[in-house]
Coordinates of C-alpha atoms and ligand atoms in Angstrom, one line a residue:
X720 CA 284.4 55.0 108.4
X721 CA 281.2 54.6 110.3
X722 CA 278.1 52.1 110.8
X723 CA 280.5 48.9 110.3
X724 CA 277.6 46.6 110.4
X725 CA 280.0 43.7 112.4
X726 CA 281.8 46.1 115.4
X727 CA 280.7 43.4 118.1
X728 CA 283.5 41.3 118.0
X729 CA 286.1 43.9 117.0
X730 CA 287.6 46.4 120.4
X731 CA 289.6 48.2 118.7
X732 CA 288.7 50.9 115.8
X733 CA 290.2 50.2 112.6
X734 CA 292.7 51.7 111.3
X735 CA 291.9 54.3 109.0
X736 CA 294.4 52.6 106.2
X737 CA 292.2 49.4 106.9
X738 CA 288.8 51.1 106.3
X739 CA 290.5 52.4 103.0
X740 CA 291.6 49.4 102.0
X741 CA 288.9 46.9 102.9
X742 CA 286.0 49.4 101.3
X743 CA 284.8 48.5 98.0
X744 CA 281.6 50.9 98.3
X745 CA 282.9 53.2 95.6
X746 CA 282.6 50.2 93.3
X747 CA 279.7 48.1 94.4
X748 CA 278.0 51.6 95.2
X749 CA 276.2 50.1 90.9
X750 CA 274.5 47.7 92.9
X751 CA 272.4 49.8 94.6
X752 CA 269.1 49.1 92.9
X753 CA 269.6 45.1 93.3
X754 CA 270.7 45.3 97.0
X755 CA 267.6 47.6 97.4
X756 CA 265.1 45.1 95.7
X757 CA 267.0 41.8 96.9
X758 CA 266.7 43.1 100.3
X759 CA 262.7 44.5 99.9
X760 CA 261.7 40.7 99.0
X761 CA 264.1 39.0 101.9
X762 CA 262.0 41.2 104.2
X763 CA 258.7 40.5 102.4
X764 CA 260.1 37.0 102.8
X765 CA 261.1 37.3 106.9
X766 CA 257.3 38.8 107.0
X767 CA 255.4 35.7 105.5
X768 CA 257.6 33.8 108.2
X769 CA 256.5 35.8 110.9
X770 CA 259.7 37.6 111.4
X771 CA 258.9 41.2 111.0
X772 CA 255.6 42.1 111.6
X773 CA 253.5 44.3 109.3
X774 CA 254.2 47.5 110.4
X775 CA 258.0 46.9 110.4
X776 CA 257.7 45.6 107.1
X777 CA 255.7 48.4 105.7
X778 CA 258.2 50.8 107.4
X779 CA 261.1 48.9 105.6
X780 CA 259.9 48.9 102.5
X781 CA 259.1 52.5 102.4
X782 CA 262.5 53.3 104.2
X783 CA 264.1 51.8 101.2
X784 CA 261.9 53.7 98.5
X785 CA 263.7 56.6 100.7
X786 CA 266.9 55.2 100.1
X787 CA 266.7 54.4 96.6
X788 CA 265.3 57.9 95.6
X789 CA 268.0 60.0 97.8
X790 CA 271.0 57.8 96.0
X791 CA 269.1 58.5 92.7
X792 CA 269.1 62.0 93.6
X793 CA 273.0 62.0 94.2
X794 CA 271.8 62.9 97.7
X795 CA 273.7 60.0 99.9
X796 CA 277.2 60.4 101.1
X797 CA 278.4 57.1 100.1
X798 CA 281.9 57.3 101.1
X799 CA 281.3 56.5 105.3
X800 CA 280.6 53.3 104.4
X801 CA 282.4 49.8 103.8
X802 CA 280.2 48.6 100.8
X803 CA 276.9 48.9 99.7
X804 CA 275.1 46.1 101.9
X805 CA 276.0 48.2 105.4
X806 CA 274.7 51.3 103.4
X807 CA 271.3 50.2 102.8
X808 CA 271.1 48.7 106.4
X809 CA 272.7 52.4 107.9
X810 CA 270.5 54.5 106.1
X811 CA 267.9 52.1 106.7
X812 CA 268.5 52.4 110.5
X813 CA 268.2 56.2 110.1
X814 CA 265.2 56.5 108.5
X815 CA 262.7 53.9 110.4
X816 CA 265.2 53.0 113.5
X817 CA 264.6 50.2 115.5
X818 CA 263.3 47.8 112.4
X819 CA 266.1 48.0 110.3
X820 CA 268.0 45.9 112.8
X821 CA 266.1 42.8 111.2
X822 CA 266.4 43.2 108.3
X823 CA 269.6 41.0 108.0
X824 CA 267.8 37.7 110.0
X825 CA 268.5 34.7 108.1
X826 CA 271.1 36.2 105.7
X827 CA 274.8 36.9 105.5
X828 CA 276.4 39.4 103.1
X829 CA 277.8 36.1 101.1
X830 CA 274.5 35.1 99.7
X831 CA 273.3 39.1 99.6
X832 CA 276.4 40.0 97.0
X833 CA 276.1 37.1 95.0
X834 CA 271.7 37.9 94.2
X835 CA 272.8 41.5 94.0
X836 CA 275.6 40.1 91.2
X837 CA 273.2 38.1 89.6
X838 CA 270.1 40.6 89.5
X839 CA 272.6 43.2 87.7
X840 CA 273.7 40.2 85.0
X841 CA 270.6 39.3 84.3
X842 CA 269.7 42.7 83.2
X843 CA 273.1 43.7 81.7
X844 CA 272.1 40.1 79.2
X845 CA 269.0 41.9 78.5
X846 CA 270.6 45.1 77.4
X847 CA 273.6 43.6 75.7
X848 CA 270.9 41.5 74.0
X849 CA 269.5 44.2 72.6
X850 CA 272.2 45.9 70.9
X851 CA 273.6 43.0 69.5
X852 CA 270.2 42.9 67.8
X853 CA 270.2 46.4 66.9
X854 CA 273.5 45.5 65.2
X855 CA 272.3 42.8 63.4
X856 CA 269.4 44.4 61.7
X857 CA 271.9 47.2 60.5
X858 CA 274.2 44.5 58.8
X859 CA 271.2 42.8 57.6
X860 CA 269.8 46.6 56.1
X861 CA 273.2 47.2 55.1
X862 CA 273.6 43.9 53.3
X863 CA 270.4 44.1 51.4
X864 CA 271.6 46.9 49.5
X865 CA 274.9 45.6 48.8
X866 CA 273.6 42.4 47.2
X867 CA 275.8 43.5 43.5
X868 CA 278.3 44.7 44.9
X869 CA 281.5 42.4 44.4
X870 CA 284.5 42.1 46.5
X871 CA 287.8 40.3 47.1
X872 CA 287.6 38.1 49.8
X873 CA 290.9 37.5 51.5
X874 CA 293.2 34.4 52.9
X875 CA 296.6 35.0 54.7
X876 CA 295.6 39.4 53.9
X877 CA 296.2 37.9 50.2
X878 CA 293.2 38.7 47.5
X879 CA 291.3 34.9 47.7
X880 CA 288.2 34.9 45.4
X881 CA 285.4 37.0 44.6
X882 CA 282.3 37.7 46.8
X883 CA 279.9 39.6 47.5
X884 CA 280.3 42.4 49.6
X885 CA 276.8 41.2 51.6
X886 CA 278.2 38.0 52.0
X887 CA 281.4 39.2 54.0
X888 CA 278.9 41.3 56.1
X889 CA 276.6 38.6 56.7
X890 CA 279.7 36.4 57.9
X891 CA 279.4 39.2 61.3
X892 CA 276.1 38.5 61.5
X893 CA 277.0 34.9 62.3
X894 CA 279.4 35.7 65.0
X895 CA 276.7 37.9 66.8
X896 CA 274.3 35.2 66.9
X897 CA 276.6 32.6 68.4
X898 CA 277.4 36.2 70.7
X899 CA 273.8 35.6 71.4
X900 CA 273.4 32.2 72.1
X901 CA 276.3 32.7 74.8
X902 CA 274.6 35.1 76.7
X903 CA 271.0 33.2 76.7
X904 CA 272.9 30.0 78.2
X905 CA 274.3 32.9 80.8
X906 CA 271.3 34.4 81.9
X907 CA 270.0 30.6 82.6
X908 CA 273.2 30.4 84.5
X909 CA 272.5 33.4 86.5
X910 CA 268.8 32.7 86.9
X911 CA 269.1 31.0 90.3
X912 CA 267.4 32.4 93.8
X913 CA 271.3 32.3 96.4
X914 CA 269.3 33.8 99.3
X915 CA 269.2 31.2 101.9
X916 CA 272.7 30.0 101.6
X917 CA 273.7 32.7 104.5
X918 CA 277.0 32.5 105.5
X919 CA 278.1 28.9 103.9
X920 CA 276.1 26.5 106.1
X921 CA 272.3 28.1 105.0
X922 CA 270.4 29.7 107.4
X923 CA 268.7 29.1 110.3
X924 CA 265.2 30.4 109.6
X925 CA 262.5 28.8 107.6
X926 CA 262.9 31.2 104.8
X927 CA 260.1 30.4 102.0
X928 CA 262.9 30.0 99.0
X929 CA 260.7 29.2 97.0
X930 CA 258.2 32.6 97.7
X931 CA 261.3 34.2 97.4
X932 CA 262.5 32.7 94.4
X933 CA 259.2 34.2 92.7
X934 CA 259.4 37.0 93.7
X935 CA 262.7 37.9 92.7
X936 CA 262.0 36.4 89.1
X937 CA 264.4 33.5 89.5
X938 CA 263.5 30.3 87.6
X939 CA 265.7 28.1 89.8
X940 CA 267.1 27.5 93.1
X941 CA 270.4 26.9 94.4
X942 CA 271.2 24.1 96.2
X943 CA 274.0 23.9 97.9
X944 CA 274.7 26.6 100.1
X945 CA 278.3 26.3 100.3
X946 CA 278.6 26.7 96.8
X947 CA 276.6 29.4 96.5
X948 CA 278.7 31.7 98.4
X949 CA 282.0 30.9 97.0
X950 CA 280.6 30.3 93.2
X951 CA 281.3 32.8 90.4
X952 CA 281.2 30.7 87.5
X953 CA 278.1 32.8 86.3
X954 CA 280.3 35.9 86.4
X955 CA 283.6 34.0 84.2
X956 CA 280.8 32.5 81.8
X957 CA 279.0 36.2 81.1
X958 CA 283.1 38.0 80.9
X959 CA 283.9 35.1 77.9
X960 CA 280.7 35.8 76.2
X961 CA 281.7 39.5 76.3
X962 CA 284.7 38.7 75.8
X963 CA 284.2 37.2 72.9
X964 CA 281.7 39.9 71.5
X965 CA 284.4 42.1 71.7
X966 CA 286.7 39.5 69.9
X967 CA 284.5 39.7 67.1
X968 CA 284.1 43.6 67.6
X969 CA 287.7 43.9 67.2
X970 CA 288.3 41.6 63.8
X971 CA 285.7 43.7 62.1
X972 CA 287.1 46.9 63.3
X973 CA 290.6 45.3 62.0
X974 CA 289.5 44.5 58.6
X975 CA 287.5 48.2 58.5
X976 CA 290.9 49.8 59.5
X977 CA 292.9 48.2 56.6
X978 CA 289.7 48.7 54.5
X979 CA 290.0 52.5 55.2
X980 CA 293.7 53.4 54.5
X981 CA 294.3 55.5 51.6
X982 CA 295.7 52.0 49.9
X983 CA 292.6 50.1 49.7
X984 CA 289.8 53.0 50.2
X985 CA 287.4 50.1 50.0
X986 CA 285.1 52.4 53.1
X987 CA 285.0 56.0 54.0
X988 CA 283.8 56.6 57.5
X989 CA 281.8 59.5 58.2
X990 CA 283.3 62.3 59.7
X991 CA 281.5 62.5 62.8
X992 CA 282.9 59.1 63.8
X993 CA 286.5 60.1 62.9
X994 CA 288.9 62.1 64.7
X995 CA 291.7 64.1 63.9
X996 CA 295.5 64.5 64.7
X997 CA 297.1 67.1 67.1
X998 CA 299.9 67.5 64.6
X999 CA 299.7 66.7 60.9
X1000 CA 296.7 68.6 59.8
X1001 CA 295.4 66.1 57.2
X1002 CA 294.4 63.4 59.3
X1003 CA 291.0 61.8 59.6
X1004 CA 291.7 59.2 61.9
X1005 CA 289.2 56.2 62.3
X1006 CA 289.5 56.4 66.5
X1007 CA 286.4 54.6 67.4
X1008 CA 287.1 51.4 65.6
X1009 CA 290.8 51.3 67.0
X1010 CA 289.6 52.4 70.3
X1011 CA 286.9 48.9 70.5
X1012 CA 289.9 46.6 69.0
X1013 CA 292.0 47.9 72.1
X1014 CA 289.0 48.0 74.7
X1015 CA 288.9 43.9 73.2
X1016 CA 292.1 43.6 75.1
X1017 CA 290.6 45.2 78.4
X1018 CA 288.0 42.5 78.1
X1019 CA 290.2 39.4 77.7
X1020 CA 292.3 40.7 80.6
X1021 CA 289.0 40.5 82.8
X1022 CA 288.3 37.2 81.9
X1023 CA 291.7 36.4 82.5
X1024 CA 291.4 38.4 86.0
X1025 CA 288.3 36.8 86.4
X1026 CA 289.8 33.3 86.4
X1027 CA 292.8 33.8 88.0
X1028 CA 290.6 34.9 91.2
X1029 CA 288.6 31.6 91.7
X1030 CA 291.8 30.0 90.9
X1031 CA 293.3 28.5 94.2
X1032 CA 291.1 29.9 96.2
X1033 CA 289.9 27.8 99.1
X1034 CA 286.2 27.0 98.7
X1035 CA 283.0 29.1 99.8
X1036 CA 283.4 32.7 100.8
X1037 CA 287.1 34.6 100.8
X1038 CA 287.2 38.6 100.7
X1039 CA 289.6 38.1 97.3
X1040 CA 285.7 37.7 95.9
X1041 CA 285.1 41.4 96.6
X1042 CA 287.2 42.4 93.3
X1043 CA 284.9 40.5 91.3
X1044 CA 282.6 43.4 90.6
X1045 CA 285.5 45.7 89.4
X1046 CA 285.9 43.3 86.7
X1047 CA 282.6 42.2 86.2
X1048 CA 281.7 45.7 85.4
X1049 CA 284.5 46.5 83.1
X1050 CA 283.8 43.4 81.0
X1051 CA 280.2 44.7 80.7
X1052 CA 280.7 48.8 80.1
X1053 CA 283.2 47.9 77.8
X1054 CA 281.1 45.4 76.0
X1055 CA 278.0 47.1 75.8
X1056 CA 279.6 50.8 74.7
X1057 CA 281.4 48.9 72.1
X1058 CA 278.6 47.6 70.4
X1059 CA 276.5 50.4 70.8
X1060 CA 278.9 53.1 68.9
X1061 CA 280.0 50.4 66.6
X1062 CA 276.6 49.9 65.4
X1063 CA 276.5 54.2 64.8
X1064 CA 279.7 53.8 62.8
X1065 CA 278.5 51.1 60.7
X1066 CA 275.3 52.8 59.6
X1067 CA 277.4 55.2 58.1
X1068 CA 279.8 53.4 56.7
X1069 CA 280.0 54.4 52.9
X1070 CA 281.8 51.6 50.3
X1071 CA 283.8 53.0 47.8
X1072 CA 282.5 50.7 45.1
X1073 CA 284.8 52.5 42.3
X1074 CA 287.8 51.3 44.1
X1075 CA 286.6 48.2 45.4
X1076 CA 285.4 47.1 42.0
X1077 CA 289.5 47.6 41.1
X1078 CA 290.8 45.8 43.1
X1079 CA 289.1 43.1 41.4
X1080 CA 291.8 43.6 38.2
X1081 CA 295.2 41.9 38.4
X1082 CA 294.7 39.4 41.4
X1083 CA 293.9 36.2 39.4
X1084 CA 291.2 36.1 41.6
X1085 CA 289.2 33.6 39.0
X1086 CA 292.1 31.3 39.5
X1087 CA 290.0 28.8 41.4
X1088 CA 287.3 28.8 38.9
X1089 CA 289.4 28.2 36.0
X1090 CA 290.4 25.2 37.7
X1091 CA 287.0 23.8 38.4
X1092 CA 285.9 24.4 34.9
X1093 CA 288.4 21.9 33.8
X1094 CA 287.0 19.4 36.3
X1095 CA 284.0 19.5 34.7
X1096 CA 285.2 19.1 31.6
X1097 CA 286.6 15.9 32.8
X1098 CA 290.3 16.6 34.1
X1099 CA 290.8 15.6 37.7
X1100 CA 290.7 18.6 40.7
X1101 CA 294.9 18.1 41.1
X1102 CA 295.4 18.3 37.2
X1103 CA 293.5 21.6 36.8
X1104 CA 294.7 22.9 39.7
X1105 CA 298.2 22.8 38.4
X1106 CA 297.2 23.8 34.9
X1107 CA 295.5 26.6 36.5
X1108 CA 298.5 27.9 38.6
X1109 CA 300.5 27.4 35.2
X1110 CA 298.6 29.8 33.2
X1111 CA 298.3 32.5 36.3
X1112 CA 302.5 31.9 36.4
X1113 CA 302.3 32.2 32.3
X1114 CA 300.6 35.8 32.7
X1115 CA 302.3 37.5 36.1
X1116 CA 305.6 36.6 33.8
X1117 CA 304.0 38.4 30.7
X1118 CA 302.4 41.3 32.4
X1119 CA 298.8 40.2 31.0
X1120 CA 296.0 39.2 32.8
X1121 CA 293.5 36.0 31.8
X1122 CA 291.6 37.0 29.5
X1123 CA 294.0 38.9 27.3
X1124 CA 295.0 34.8 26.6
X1125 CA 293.4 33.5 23.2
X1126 CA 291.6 30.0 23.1
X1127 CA 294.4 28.6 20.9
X1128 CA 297.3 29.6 23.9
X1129 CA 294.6 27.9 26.5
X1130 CA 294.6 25.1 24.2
X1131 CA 298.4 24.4 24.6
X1132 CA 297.4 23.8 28.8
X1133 CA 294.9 21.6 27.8
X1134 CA 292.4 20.4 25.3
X1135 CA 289.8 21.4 27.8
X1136 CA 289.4 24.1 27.0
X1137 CA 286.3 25.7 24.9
X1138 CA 285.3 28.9 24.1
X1139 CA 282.9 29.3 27.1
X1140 CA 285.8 29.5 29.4
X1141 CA 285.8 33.3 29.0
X1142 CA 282.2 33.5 30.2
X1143 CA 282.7 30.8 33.3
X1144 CA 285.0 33.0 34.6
X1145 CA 284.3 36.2 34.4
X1146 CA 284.0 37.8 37.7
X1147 CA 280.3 37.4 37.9
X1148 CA 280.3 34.1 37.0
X1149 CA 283.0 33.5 39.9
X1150 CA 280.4 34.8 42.5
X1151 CA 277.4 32.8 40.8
X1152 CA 279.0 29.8 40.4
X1153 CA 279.1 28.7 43.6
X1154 CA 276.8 26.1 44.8
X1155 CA 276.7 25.2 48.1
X1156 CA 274.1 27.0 50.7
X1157 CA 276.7 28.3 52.9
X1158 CA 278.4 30.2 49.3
X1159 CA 278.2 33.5 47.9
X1160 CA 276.2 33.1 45.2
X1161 CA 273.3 35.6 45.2
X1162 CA 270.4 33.7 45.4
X1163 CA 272.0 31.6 48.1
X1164 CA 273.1 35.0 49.9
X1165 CA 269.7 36.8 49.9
X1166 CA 268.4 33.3 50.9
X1167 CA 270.9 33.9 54.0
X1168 CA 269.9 37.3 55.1
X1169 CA 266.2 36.0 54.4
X1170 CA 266.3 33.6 56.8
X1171 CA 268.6 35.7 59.1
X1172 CA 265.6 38.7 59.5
X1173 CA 263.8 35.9 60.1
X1174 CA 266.0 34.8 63.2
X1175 CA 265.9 38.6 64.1
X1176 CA 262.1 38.4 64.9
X1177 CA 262.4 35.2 66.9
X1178 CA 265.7 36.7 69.1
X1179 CA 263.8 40.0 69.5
X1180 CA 260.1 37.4 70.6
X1181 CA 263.2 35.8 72.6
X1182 CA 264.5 38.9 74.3
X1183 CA 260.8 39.9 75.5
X1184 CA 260.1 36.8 77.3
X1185 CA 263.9 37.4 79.0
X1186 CA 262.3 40.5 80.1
X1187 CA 259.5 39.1 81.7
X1188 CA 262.0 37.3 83.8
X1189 CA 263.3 40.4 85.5
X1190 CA 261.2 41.7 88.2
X1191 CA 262.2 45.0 89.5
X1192 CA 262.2 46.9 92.5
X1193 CA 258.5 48.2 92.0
X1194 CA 257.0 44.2 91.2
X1195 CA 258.7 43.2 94.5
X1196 CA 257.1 45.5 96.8
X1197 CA 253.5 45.5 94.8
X1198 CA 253.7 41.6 96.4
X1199 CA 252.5 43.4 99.6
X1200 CA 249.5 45.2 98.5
Ligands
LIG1236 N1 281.8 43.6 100.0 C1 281.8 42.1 100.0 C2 282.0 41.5 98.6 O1 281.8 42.2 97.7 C3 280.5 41.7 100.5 C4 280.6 40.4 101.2 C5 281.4 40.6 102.5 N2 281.3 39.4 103.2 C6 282.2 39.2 104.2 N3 282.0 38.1 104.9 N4 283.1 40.1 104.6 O2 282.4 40.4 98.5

């Protein structure tokens, strides 16, 4: 390995198993573009300060437009280097000489990784962001047109009560927004300027944090340079709100699984989201959705990996911090692929509404219902209850379901009962007769996914001002002109 960026203090060469070991440049080779920028506004910064005078600094910065396109262009043999930070500063060195020795005043590689880490959350928020949005407005789309449509919800995988099929969509919805939420509370987290912090102690130049700070798009500032350099909670708090995406990835996908076996046929995926098998001909496997339930597990483990590094580890800087990328980018490839192919499958999701309306036969499903009809008829919750679980008992044992029972029979439960029993619990009546705002009565469920689109619109105003808090490569060097 070449260009090690700290050979002064070291006589001997490495060893070669050392250089292999100790690179993490095929990793950290994604940060490319926040390394580039990061170190375009230090230098903008060691400019103002008087530095790096204004020919070096216009030789930098167009030394690292040189860098940026030949990596972009696959032209840049990343592999002599240790990581990506003695990269830029190399290649730097070769194209403009001389100046690119400065570039590093006033800066250590501690505070460098950790605004090259944050620059690439910030954006990954902003993408994930997105297509959790994308998602929602296809549950929302999806839900609008299943507003009649009637299914069993479940308890314990047992047939619970009837709903409709928009409300058990709409319950995702929910558990994307509170996805949401997480990652707006992480892109605060992440929205702080380290540079400055240096090595652990902060740095001996009068760097202008808070010019830099701008520039960069940061809204705060660190301020306490020890911590800076040995603090990755930003990175743990972005893996658990990926992690938990996934988690609610992978419960959809489990319920879609079950929902697609030939036993409940409730779905049919379409065929160019299935896959097939190498061996029994008439498979039509649903792949994808198993595929996101196991990459869920990937996910976890990097939190889990994630933690486990910070935990006993002495404070400020340790190398053990170098294999927080590895994870961090797992976390976030897996998340955001999920998501984005999940949201394909769904649109074409069709609902097998023969079969699901079926499954609404047999399953006692009214039970509930039957129950609070008596309550408001006057018997107390805990009588009816039992009554009710009498009569279900009554029928299972006679092969018949509820309504095959005449008002007389009902009559020997209790005197309760009146003729409009048949119509309080028919199926429809089930769904309708729920009250509260949170049920899945129709009006109260298209009031839901009313005021959900509604949320959309203010997530997606959200997202655009998030945007205007990412400055890019291009915004920090226009600060020159
Ligand atoms: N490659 C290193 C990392 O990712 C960069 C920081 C190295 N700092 C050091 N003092 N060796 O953490």
């Amino acid at each position: 390995m070449e260009n090690k960026i700290w050979k002064g203090r070291i006589s001997k060469n490495t060893d070669e198993a050392v250089d292999k070991f100790t690179s993490s440049i095929d990793v950290d080779k994604d940060l490319y573009l926040y390394d580039i920028t990061g170190t375009a506004a230090h230098v903008i910064g060691l400019n103002k300060i008087g530095i790096i005078t204004e020919s070096e600094l216009k030789k930098i910065l167009n030394g690292l437009k040189k860098i940026k396109s030949s990596i972009e262009a696959g032209q840049l043999d990343t592999g002599m280097y240790e990581d990506i930070h003695s990269l830029v500063e190399n290649e730097l060195g070769k194209i403009i000489g001389e100046a690119a020795m400065k570039i590093h005043t006033g800066r250590s590689r501690n505070d460098q990784v950790v605004l090259d880490e944050r620059l690439f959350i910030k954006e990954a928020i902003i993408d994930l962001l997105n297509k959790i949005i994308a998602l929602q407005k296809n549950i929302i789309e999806i839900s609008l047109k299943s507003t009649d449509i009637i299914m069993p919800a479940y308890t314990h995988m047992q047939k619970a009560q009837p709903v409709l099929l928009s409300h058990y969509l709409m319950s995702f919805f929910q558990n994307f927004n509170r996805d949401k939420t997480g990652f707006l509370s992480n892109f605060e987290g992440s929205d702080s300027l380290p540079l400055g912090a240096a090595a652990c102690a902060g740095s001996g130049y009068n760097l202008d944090r808070k010019f830099l700070k701008n520039i960069l798009g940061f809204k705060y500032l660190d301020s306490n340079s020890m911590d800076t350099v040995g603090n990755r909670d930003f990175i743990i708090d972005f893996i658990y709100s990926c992690c938990k995406t996934m988690l609610h990835l992978s419960r959809f996908c489990e319920d879609l699984i079950i929902y697609n076996t030939g036993e409940f046929s409730f779905i049919e995926i379409d065929e160019s989201f299935c896959t097939g098998s190498s061996i029994m001909p008439q498979k039509k496997n649903p792949d994808i959705l198993e595929l996101i339930r196991g990459k869920s597990s990937v996910v976890a483990g990097n939190l889990v990996q994630s933690i486990i590094l910070l935990k006993g580890l002495p404070s400020t800087y340790n190398r053990d911090l170098q294999e927080d990328k590895k994870i961090l980018f797992s976390a976030y490839q897996e998340t955001s692929s999920s998501i984005e192919i999940f949201k394909k499958l769904l649109e074409k999701i069709k609902f097998n509404t023969e079969k699901i309306a079926d499954s609404l036969n047999d399953s006692f499903l009214e039970a509930t219902d039957i129950a609070d009809y008596l309550v408001k008829k006057g018997e107390s919750f805990r009588k009816a209850h039992n009554i009710a679980g009498k009569i279900v008992k009554y029928c299972i044992d006679k092969k018949i379901i509820f309504t095959d029972l005449k008002l007389d029979r009902l009559k020997g439960y209790s005197d309760c009962f009146e003729k409009d029993i048949y119509e309080y619990v028919n199926i429809k009546s089930c769904v309708s007769n729920k009250k509260t705002d949170c049920g899945t009565s129709k009006k109260q469920v298209i009031a839901n996914i009313e005021s959900s689109a509604k949320k959309i619109k203010s997530s997606e105003l959200e997202l655009k001002k998030l945007k205007e808090r990412i400055t890019d490569f291009n915004e920090v060097i226009e600060y020159i002109k």
